[in-house]
Short mmCIF file of C-alpha atoms in Angstrom, two decimals:
data_model
loop_
_atom_site.label_atom_id
_atom_site.label_comp_id
_atom_site.label_asym_id
_atom_site.label_seq_id
_atom_site.Cartn_x
_atom_site.Cartn_y
_atom_site.Cartn_z
CA UNK A 1 -6.80 27.29 0.16
CA UNK A 2 -9.10 26.95 3.16
CA UNK A 3 -8.43 25.20 6.45
CA UNK A 4 -11.11 22.60 7.18
CA UNK A 5 -12.17 22.10 10.79
CA UNK A 6 -13.73 18.65 10.31
CA UNK A 7 -13.00 15.94 7.72
CA UNK A 8 -14.51 12.47 7.30
CA UNK A 9 -12.18 9.80 5.87
CA UNK A 10 -13.99 6.80 4.38
CA UNK A 11 -12.16 3.58 3.73
CA UNK A 12 -11.46 0.23 5.22
CA UNK A 13 -11.52 -3.51 5.00
CA UNK A 14 -7.94 -4.09 3.92
CA UNK A 15 -4.58 -2.54 4.75
CA UNK A 16 -4.53 -1.16 1.21
CA UNK A 17 -7.35 1.22 2.13
CA UNK A 18 -6.56 1.80 5.80
CA UNK A 19 -2.84 2.63 5.48
CA UNK A 20 -3.23 5.67 3.20
CA UNK A 21 -6.25 6.80 5.24
CA UNK A 22 -4.12 6.89 8.38
CA UNK A 23 -1.23 8.59 6.59
CA UNK A 24 -3.55 11.37 5.42
CA UNK A 25 -5.12 11.65 8.87
CA UNK A 26 -1.67 12.16 10.38
CA UNK A 27 -0.77 14.75 7.73
CA UNK A 28 -3.98 16.71 8.34
CA UNK A 29 -3.40 16.68 12.09
CA UNK A 30 0.17 17.94 11.64
CA UNK A 31 -1.02 20.69 9.33
CA UNK A 32 -4.16 21.68 11.27
CA UNK A 33 -3.63 20.76 14.95
CA UNK A 34 -7.23 21.56 15.89
CA UNK A 35 -8.89 19.69 13.04
CA UNK A 36 -11.40 16.95 13.79
CA UNK A 37 -10.52 13.88 11.71
CA UNK A 38 -13.07 11.07 11.81
CA UNK A 39 -12.79 7.70 10.13
CA UNK A 40 -15.71 5.90 8.51
CA UNK A 41 -15.49 2.13 8.26
CA UNK A 42 -17.10 -1.20 9.07
CA UNK A 43 -16.95 -3.15 12.29
CA UNK A 44 -15.32 -6.13 10.57
CA UNK A 45 -12.46 -4.32 8.85
CA UNK A 46 -8.91 -3.57 9.99
CA UNK A 47 -9.96 0.02 10.57
CA UNK A 48 -12.02 -1.03 13.60
CA UNK A 49 -8.73 -1.63 15.42
CA UNK A 50 -6.20 0.57 13.64
CA UNK A 51 -8.04 3.90 13.43
CA UNK A 52 -8.88 4.23 17.16
CA UNK A 53 -5.38 2.96 18.01
CA UNK A 54 -3.95 5.96 16.12
CA UNK A 55 -6.11 8.31 18.18
CA UNK A 56 -8.91 9.07 15.72
CA UNK A 57 -12.65 8.63 16.17
CA UNK A 58 -14.26 5.97 13.99
CA UNK A 59 -17.89 5.83 12.86
CA UNK A 60 -19.43 2.71 11.34
CA UNK A 61 -21.60 1.94 8.34
CA UNK A 62 -23.04 -1.45 7.34
CA UNK A 63 -20.85 -3.38 4.92
CA UNK A 64 -22.38 -3.27 1.43
CA UNK A 65 -20.48 -5.41 -1.09
CA UNK A 66 -21.46 -4.66 -4.67
CA UNK A 67 -22.34 -7.94 -6.47
CA UNK A 68 -20.51 -8.29 -9.78
CA UNK A 69 -23.01 -10.80 -11.20
CA UNK A 70 -26.70 -11.65 -10.72
CA UNK A 71 -27.36 -13.19 -7.31
CA UNK A 72 -29.78 -12.95 -4.37
CA UNK A 73 -27.45 -10.30 -2.91
CA UNK A 74 -28.26 -8.10 -5.89
CA UNK A 75 -31.93 -8.05 -4.87
CA UNK A 76 -31.00 -6.98 -1.34
CA UNK A 77 -28.58 -4.30 -2.52
CA UNK A 78 -30.97 -1.29 -2.63
CA UNK A 79 -32.09 -1.74 0.98
CA UNK A 80 -28.56 -2.37 2.24
CA UNK A 81 -27.19 0.60 0.35
CA UNK A 82 -29.98 2.84 1.67
CA UNK A 83 -29.10 1.88 5.25
CA UNK A 84 -25.40 2.48 4.63
CA UNK A 85 -26.02 5.88 3.02
CA UNK A 86 -28.20 6.84 5.99
CA UNK A 87 -25.42 5.86 8.40
CA UNK A 88 -22.81 7.75 6.37
CA UNK A 89 -25.05 10.82 6.25
CA UNK A 90 -25.51 10.68 10.00
CA UNK A 91 -21.72 10.63 10.43
CA UNK A 92 -21.34 13.66 8.15
CA UNK A 93 -24.05 15.59 9.99
CA UNK A 94 -22.93 14.73 13.52
CA UNK A 95 -19.25 15.51 12.88
CA UNK A 96 -19.95 18.59 10.78
CA UNK A 97 -17.66 17.24 8.08
CA UNK A 98 -16.68 19.90 5.56
CA UNK A 99 -14.94 17.43 3.24
CA UNK A 100 -15.42 13.69 2.69
CA UNK A 101 -12.35 11.78 1.52
CA UNK A 102 -12.82 8.29 0.11
CA UNK A 103 -10.21 5.60 -0.49
CA UNK A 104 -12.44 3.13 -2.31
CA UNK A 105 -13.95 -0.11 -1.12
CA UNK A 106 -17.26 -0.94 0.55
CA UNK A 107 -17.34 2.15 2.75
CA UNK A 108 -16.72 4.79 0.11
CA UNK A 109 -19.81 4.32 -2.07
CA UNK A 110 -22.33 5.25 0.67
CA UNK A 111 -20.03 8.05 1.82
CA UNK A 112 -19.90 9.54 -1.68
CA UNK A 113 -23.68 9.30 -2.07
CA UNK A 114 -24.34 10.90 1.32
CA UNK A 115 -21.83 13.69 0.69
CA UNK A 116 -23.27 14.42 -2.75
CA UNK A 117 -26.77 14.77 -1.33
CA UNK A 118 -25.47 17.31 1.19
CA UNK A 119 -23.28 19.15 -1.32
CA UNK A 120 -20.23 18.36 0.81
CA UNK A 121 -17.05 18.36 -1.32
CA UNK A 122 -15.64 14.92 -2.11
CA UNK A 123 -11.96 14.02 -2.45
CA UNK A 124 -11.02 10.62 -3.88
CA UNK A 125 -7.77 8.69 -3.59
CA UNK A 126 -7.32 5.61 -5.79
CA UNK A 127 -4.50 3.32 -4.71
CA UNK A 128 -4.36 0.89 -7.62
CA UNK A 129 -3.42 1.43 -11.25
CA UNK A 130 -6.81 -0.03 -12.21
CA UNK A 131 -9.50 1.87 -10.27
CA UNK A 132 -12.18 0.11 -8.31
CA UNK A 133 -15.92 0.43 -8.81
CA UNK A 134 -16.56 2.79 -5.88
CA UNK A 135 -13.97 5.31 -7.03
CA UNK A 136 -15.07 5.10 -10.66
CA UNK A 137 -18.53 6.08 -9.44
CA UNK A 138 -17.38 8.80 -7.06
CA UNK A 139 -15.03 10.40 -9.59
CA UNK A 140 -18.06 11.46 -11.63
CA UNK A 141 -19.09 13.83 -8.86
CA UNK A 142 -15.90 15.68 -7.96
CA UNK A 143 -12.92 17.40 -9.57
CA UNK A 144 -10.73 16.38 -6.63
CA UNK A 145 -9.39 12.99 -7.71
CA UNK A 146 -5.95 11.78 -6.66
CA UNK A 147 -4.14 8.67 -7.87
CA UNK A 148 -1.04 6.71 -6.94
CA UNK A 149 -0.07 5.91 -10.53
CA UNK A 150 0.04 8.17 -13.58
CA UNK A 151 -1.73 5.63 -15.79
CA UNK A 152 -4.86 5.35 -13.63
CA UNK A 153 -7.86 6.19 -15.80
CA UNK A 154 -10.18 8.43 -13.78
CA UNK A 155 -11.67 11.80 -14.71
CA UNK A 156 -9.92 14.88 -13.26
CA UNK A 157 -7.11 12.65 -11.95
CA UNK A 158 -3.97 14.15 -10.43
CA UNK A 159 -1.10 11.90 -9.52
CA UNK A 160 -0.06 12.50 -5.91
CA UNK A 161 1.40 9.08 -5.09
CA UNK A 162 0.53 6.85 -2.17
CA UNK A 163 0.31 8.46 1.29
CA UNK A 164 2.72 6.51 3.48
CA UNK A 165 3.51 6.55 7.17
CA UNK A 166 6.37 8.90 7.98
CA UNK A 167 8.75 6.15 9.07
CA UNK A 168 8.79 4.99 5.45
CA UNK A 169 8.32 8.28 3.60
CA UNK A 170 11.28 9.90 5.37
CA UNK A 171 13.47 6.79 5.61
CA UNK A 172 17.23 7.24 5.28
CA UNK A 173 18.25 3.66 4.52
CA UNK A 174 21.98 4.33 4.62
CA UNK A 175 21.77 5.90 8.07
CA UNK A 176 19.87 2.90 9.46
CA UNK A 177 21.72 0.13 7.63
CA UNK A 178 24.14 -0.83 10.39
CA UNK A 179 21.34 -0.96 12.97
CA UNK A 180 19.15 -2.93 10.56
CA UNK A 181 21.79 -5.56 9.83
CA UNK A 182 22.47 -6.05 13.52
CA UNK A 183 18.75 -6.22 14.30
CA UNK A 184 18.21 -9.13 11.91
CA UNK A 185 21.54 -10.89 12.47
CA UNK A 186 22.87 -10.09 9.00
CA UNK A 187 26.40 -9.18 7.92
CA UNK A 188 27.71 -6.11 6.14
CA UNK A 189 29.90 -7.82 3.53
CA UNK A 190 27.10 -9.53 1.59
CA UNK A 191 24.42 -8.16 -0.75
CA UNK A 192 20.99 -8.62 0.82
CA UNK A 193 17.74 -9.80 -0.74
CA UNK A 194 14.55 -9.04 1.17
CA UNK A 195 11.73 -11.48 0.44
CA UNK A 196 8.24 -10.51 1.53
CA UNK A 197 4.78 -11.64 0.58
CA UNK A 198 3.03 -9.24 2.93
CA UNK A 199 1.64 -10.00 6.37
CA UNK A 200 0.16 -13.31 5.22
CA UNK A 201 3.23 -14.40 3.27
CA UNK A 202 3.29 -15.79 -0.27
CA UNK A 203 3.57 -19.55 -0.58
CA UNK A 204 4.97 -19.40 -4.12
CA UNK A 205 7.85 -17.21 -2.96
CA UNK A 206 8.38 -19.25 0.18
CA UNK A 207 8.61 -22.57 -1.68
CA UNK A 208 10.97 -21.30 -4.37
CA UNK A 209 13.36 -19.63 -1.94
CA UNK A 210 13.34 -22.57 0.45
CA UNK A 211 14.45 -24.82 -2.41
CA UNK A 212 17.41 -22.56 -3.25
CA UNK A 213 18.45 -21.31 0.20
CA UNK A 214 21.76 -23.17 -0.01
CA UNK A 215 22.47 -21.87 -3.54
CA UNK A 216 21.92 -18.29 -2.45
CA UNK A 217 24.11 -18.66 0.62
CA UNK A 218 26.93 -20.30 -1.32
CA UNK A 219 26.67 -17.56 -3.97
CA UNK A 220 27.43 -14.91 -1.36
CA UNK A 221 23.88 -13.55 -1.14
CA UNK A 222 22.27 -13.14 2.25
CA UNK A 223 18.50 -13.28 2.54
CA UNK A 224 16.04 -11.71 4.94
CA UNK A 225 12.85 -13.70 4.35
CA UNK A 226 9.56 -12.54 5.86
CA UNK A 227 7.58 -15.75 5.50
CA UNK A 228 4.23 -14.79 7.00
CA UNK A 229 2.93 -15.95 10.37
CA UNK A 230 2.81 -19.72 10.68
CA UNK A 231 4.89 -20.24 7.52
CA UNK A 232 8.37 -20.12 9.00
CA UNK A 233 10.93 -22.73 7.96
CA UNK A 234 14.49 -23.64 8.86
CA UNK A 235 16.64 -22.95 5.79
CA UNK A 236 19.06 -25.66 4.73
CA UNK A 237 22.24 -23.63 4.36
CA UNK A 238 25.93 -24.49 4.85
CA UNK A 239 27.80 -23.51 7.99
CA UNK A 240 30.09 -21.33 5.88
CA UNK A 241 28.29 -18.87 3.64
CA UNK A 242 26.00 -15.87 3.68
CA UNK A 243 23.23 -15.87 6.31
CA UNK A 244 19.65 -16.82 5.47
CA UNK A 245 17.33 -15.34 8.10
CA UNK A 246 13.62 -16.14 8.28
CA UNK A 247 11.11 -14.19 10.36
CA UNK A 248 7.31 -14.58 10.42
CA UNK A 249 6.72 -10.83 10.17
CA UNK A 250 8.57 -7.54 10.64
CA UNK A 251 7.17 -4.97 13.05
CA UNK A 252 9.61 -2.38 11.72
CA UNK A 253 9.64 -2.54 7.94
CA UNK A 254 11.90 0.50 7.85
CA UNK A 255 14.66 -1.71 9.27
CA UNK A 256 13.93 -4.49 6.76
CA UNK A 257 14.16 -1.99 3.90
CA UNK A 258 17.36 -0.51 5.31
CA UNK A 259 19.02 -3.93 5.38
CA UNK A 260 18.05 -4.71 1.78
CA UNK A 261 19.70 -4.07 -1.56
CA UNK A 262 17.07 -5.87 -3.64
CA UNK A 263 13.51 -6.99 -2.88
CA UNK A 264 11.35 -9.86 -4.11
CA UNK A 265 7.68 -9.15 -3.42
CA UNK A 266 4.12 -9.12 -4.63
CA UNK A 267 3.08 -5.88 -6.34
CA UNK A 268 0.27 -4.51 -4.25
CA UNK A 269 -0.04 -0.75 -4.65
CA UNK A 270 1.30 -0.02 -1.18
CA UNK A 271 4.33 -2.28 -1.70
CA UNK A 272 5.22 -0.67 -5.03
CA UNK A 273 4.82 2.80 -3.53
CA UNK A 274 6.95 2.01 -0.50
CA UNK A 275 9.76 0.45 -2.53
CA UNK A 276 9.99 3.33 -4.98
CA UNK A 277 9.82 5.88 -2.17
CA UNK A 278 12.73 4.29 -0.31
CA UNK A 279 14.63 3.65 -3.55
CA UNK A 280 14.71 -0.14 -3.59
CA UNK A 281 14.74 -2.12 -6.85
CA UNK A 282 12.54 -5.18 -6.88
CA UNK A 283 11.51 -8.35 -8.59
CA UNK A 284 7.72 -8.08 -8.61
CA UNK A 285 5.67 -11.29 -8.70
CA UNK A 286 2.04 -10.16 -9.09
CA UNK A 287 -0.64 -12.11 -7.29
CA UNK A 288 -2.46 -14.00 -10.06
CA UNK A 289 -6.00 -13.18 -8.95
CA UNK A 290 -8.43 -10.30 -9.25
CA UNK A 291 -8.54 -8.13 -12.35
CA UNK A 292 -4.80 -7.93 -12.93
CA UNK A 293 -4.27 -4.78 -10.88
CA UNK A 294 -1.05 -6.04 -9.29
CA UNK A 295 0.60 -6.43 -12.70
CA UNK A 296 -0.51 -2.92 -13.63
CA UNK A 297 0.72 -1.50 -10.32
CA UNK A 298 4.28 -2.53 -11.17
CA UNK A 299 4.11 -1.63 -14.86
CA UNK A 300 5.52 1.90 -14.59
CA UNK A 301 8.56 1.11 -12.49
CA UNK A 302 9.31 -2.03 -14.51
CA UNK A 303 9.06 -0.14 -17.82
CA UNK A 304 11.43 2.51 -16.47
CA UNK A 305 14.00 -0.09 -15.42
CA UNK A 306 13.55 0.04 -11.65
CA UNK A 307 12.26 -3.50 -11.33
CA UNK A 308 11.52 -6.79 -13.04
CA UNK A 309 8.14 -8.45 -13.49
CA UNK A 310 7.86 -12.23 -13.22
CA UNK A 311 4.62 -14.18 -13.62
CA UNK A 312 3.65 -16.17 -10.56
CA UNK A 313 3.83 -19.45 -12.49
CA UNK A 314 7.33 -18.59 -13.72
CA UNK A 315 8.76 -17.77 -10.31
CA UNK A 316 10.48 -21.06 -9.54
CA UNK A 317 13.59 -22.32 -7.81
CA UNK A 318 15.19 -22.55 -11.26
CA UNK A 319 14.40 -18.87 -11.92
CA UNK A 320 16.08 -17.91 -8.67
CA UNK A 321 19.23 -19.83 -9.60
CA UNK A 322 19.35 -18.76 -13.24
CA UNK A 323 18.14 -15.15 -13.03
CA UNK A 324 18.04 -13.81 -9.49
CA UNK A 325 21.51 -14.90 -8.40
CA UNK A 326 23.23 -13.13 -11.34
CA UNK A 327 21.14 -10.01 -10.71
CA UNK A 328 21.77 -9.83 -6.97
CA UNK A 329 25.53 -10.21 -7.44
CA UNK A 330 25.71 -7.47 -10.10
CA UNK A 331 26.14 -4.46 -7.84
CA UNK A 332 26.28 -1.93 -10.68
CA UNK A 333 23.00 -3.14 -12.18
CA UNK A 334 21.25 -3.17 -8.82
CA UNK A 335 22.48 0.38 -8.13
CA UNK A 336 21.16 1.60 -11.50
CA UNK A 337 17.79 0.00 -10.82
CA UNK A 338 17.71 1.62 -7.38
CA UNK A 339 18.24 5.09 -8.84
CA UNK A 340 15.41 4.57 -11.32
CA UNK A 341 13.06 3.30 -8.62
CA UNK A 342 13.85 6.25 -6.36
CA UNK A 343 13.10 8.72 -9.16
CA UNK A 344 9.52 7.39 -9.26
CA UNK A 345 8.92 7.63 -5.52
CA UNK A 346 6.54 10.20 -4.00
CA UNK A 347 7.63 10.73 -0.38
CA UNK A 348 5.36 13.77 0.03
CA UNK A 349 2.18 12.06 -1.18
CA UNK A 350 0.45 12.57 2.17
CA UNK A 351 1.05 16.33 2.01
CA UNK A 352 -0.04 16.52 -1.62
CA UNK A 353 -3.30 14.76 -0.79
CA UNK A 354 -3.76 17.10 2.18
CA UNK A 355 -3.36 20.01 -0.27
CA UNK A 356 -6.25 18.60 -2.27
CA UNK A 357 -8.38 18.36 0.88
CA UNK A 358 -7.66 22.00 1.65
CA UNK A 359 -8.60 23.01 -1.90
CA UNK A 360 -11.84 21.07 -1.67
CA UNK A 361 -12.63 22.72 1.65
CA UNK A 362 -12.26 26.12 0.02
CA UNK A 363 -14.83 25.16 -2.64
CA UNK A 364 -17.70 24.65 -0.19
CA UNK A 365 -20.89 26.38 -1.38
#
């Protein structure tokens, strides 16, 4: 394998693209201290703030959404795409990029096109079980295709897992548990459910748990509920019982995971990857929008027995009382699910993707 001196990482818009990009950037910098890692994104995406904050240069391309149905935007697409490809090509030329890595989304399509024209090797990472349009296109032009899930249908695909930040990938939950419980005001004698709908929260989860906060507390189950900013509520729980703690967000998810025995969450690719990597069983409630990718993201771990899948419409206060309470209080079952989940985790995904970058670098003509 070769050691690249300059790599361009294309991805942005959402945390789902930016998080693995940053994890790979960190892995490449650890492996090759003198490497130049440059991000490629849009000015309106999360990457505009997060990539420079991590100490990496960021270049910009115009945002070019690909219309999925006939519209005026479809007529403007060729000109917009041409401008974006020109900007991506300029970034490749000016940084001397020897490999272009794409994570899907608006930014990756022009990056793949510009790299192909210059015969610069392309590496692709697909986060979701169902691949997006940009990566389906790019995978036609490279043998270096990495996926998070084994079932992802892309040519030349190799499962590497989801690159995660080191605080999660190397997390020792048992070692941090006492600190985590104290941090959130929880107690060691109760099983703990972590509820999280991501940074924006999930109203379906919030409403159902709020309606059964007292039931959970009286059943001897403590809850750490990340509601989302602006969605906090005061749980109606008895004075005597297990704690029910609500927070708008958690700056240190490693502590939230360390406090938990069981998780209730959406099934975004990053969430599924983090929970399996840290060995936490979960009740996954897929977001009922898009093309069904969240359901597919959780399919493998659910089929193996490391989680449960509940339709959004079925996740109700009654489901919590009738199904979740018996599960959370069955320590043996939760422990079995945890072992299965952990067996599917890929804590070294960042290094495995970095291996692929090195291989691609060695293939340069």
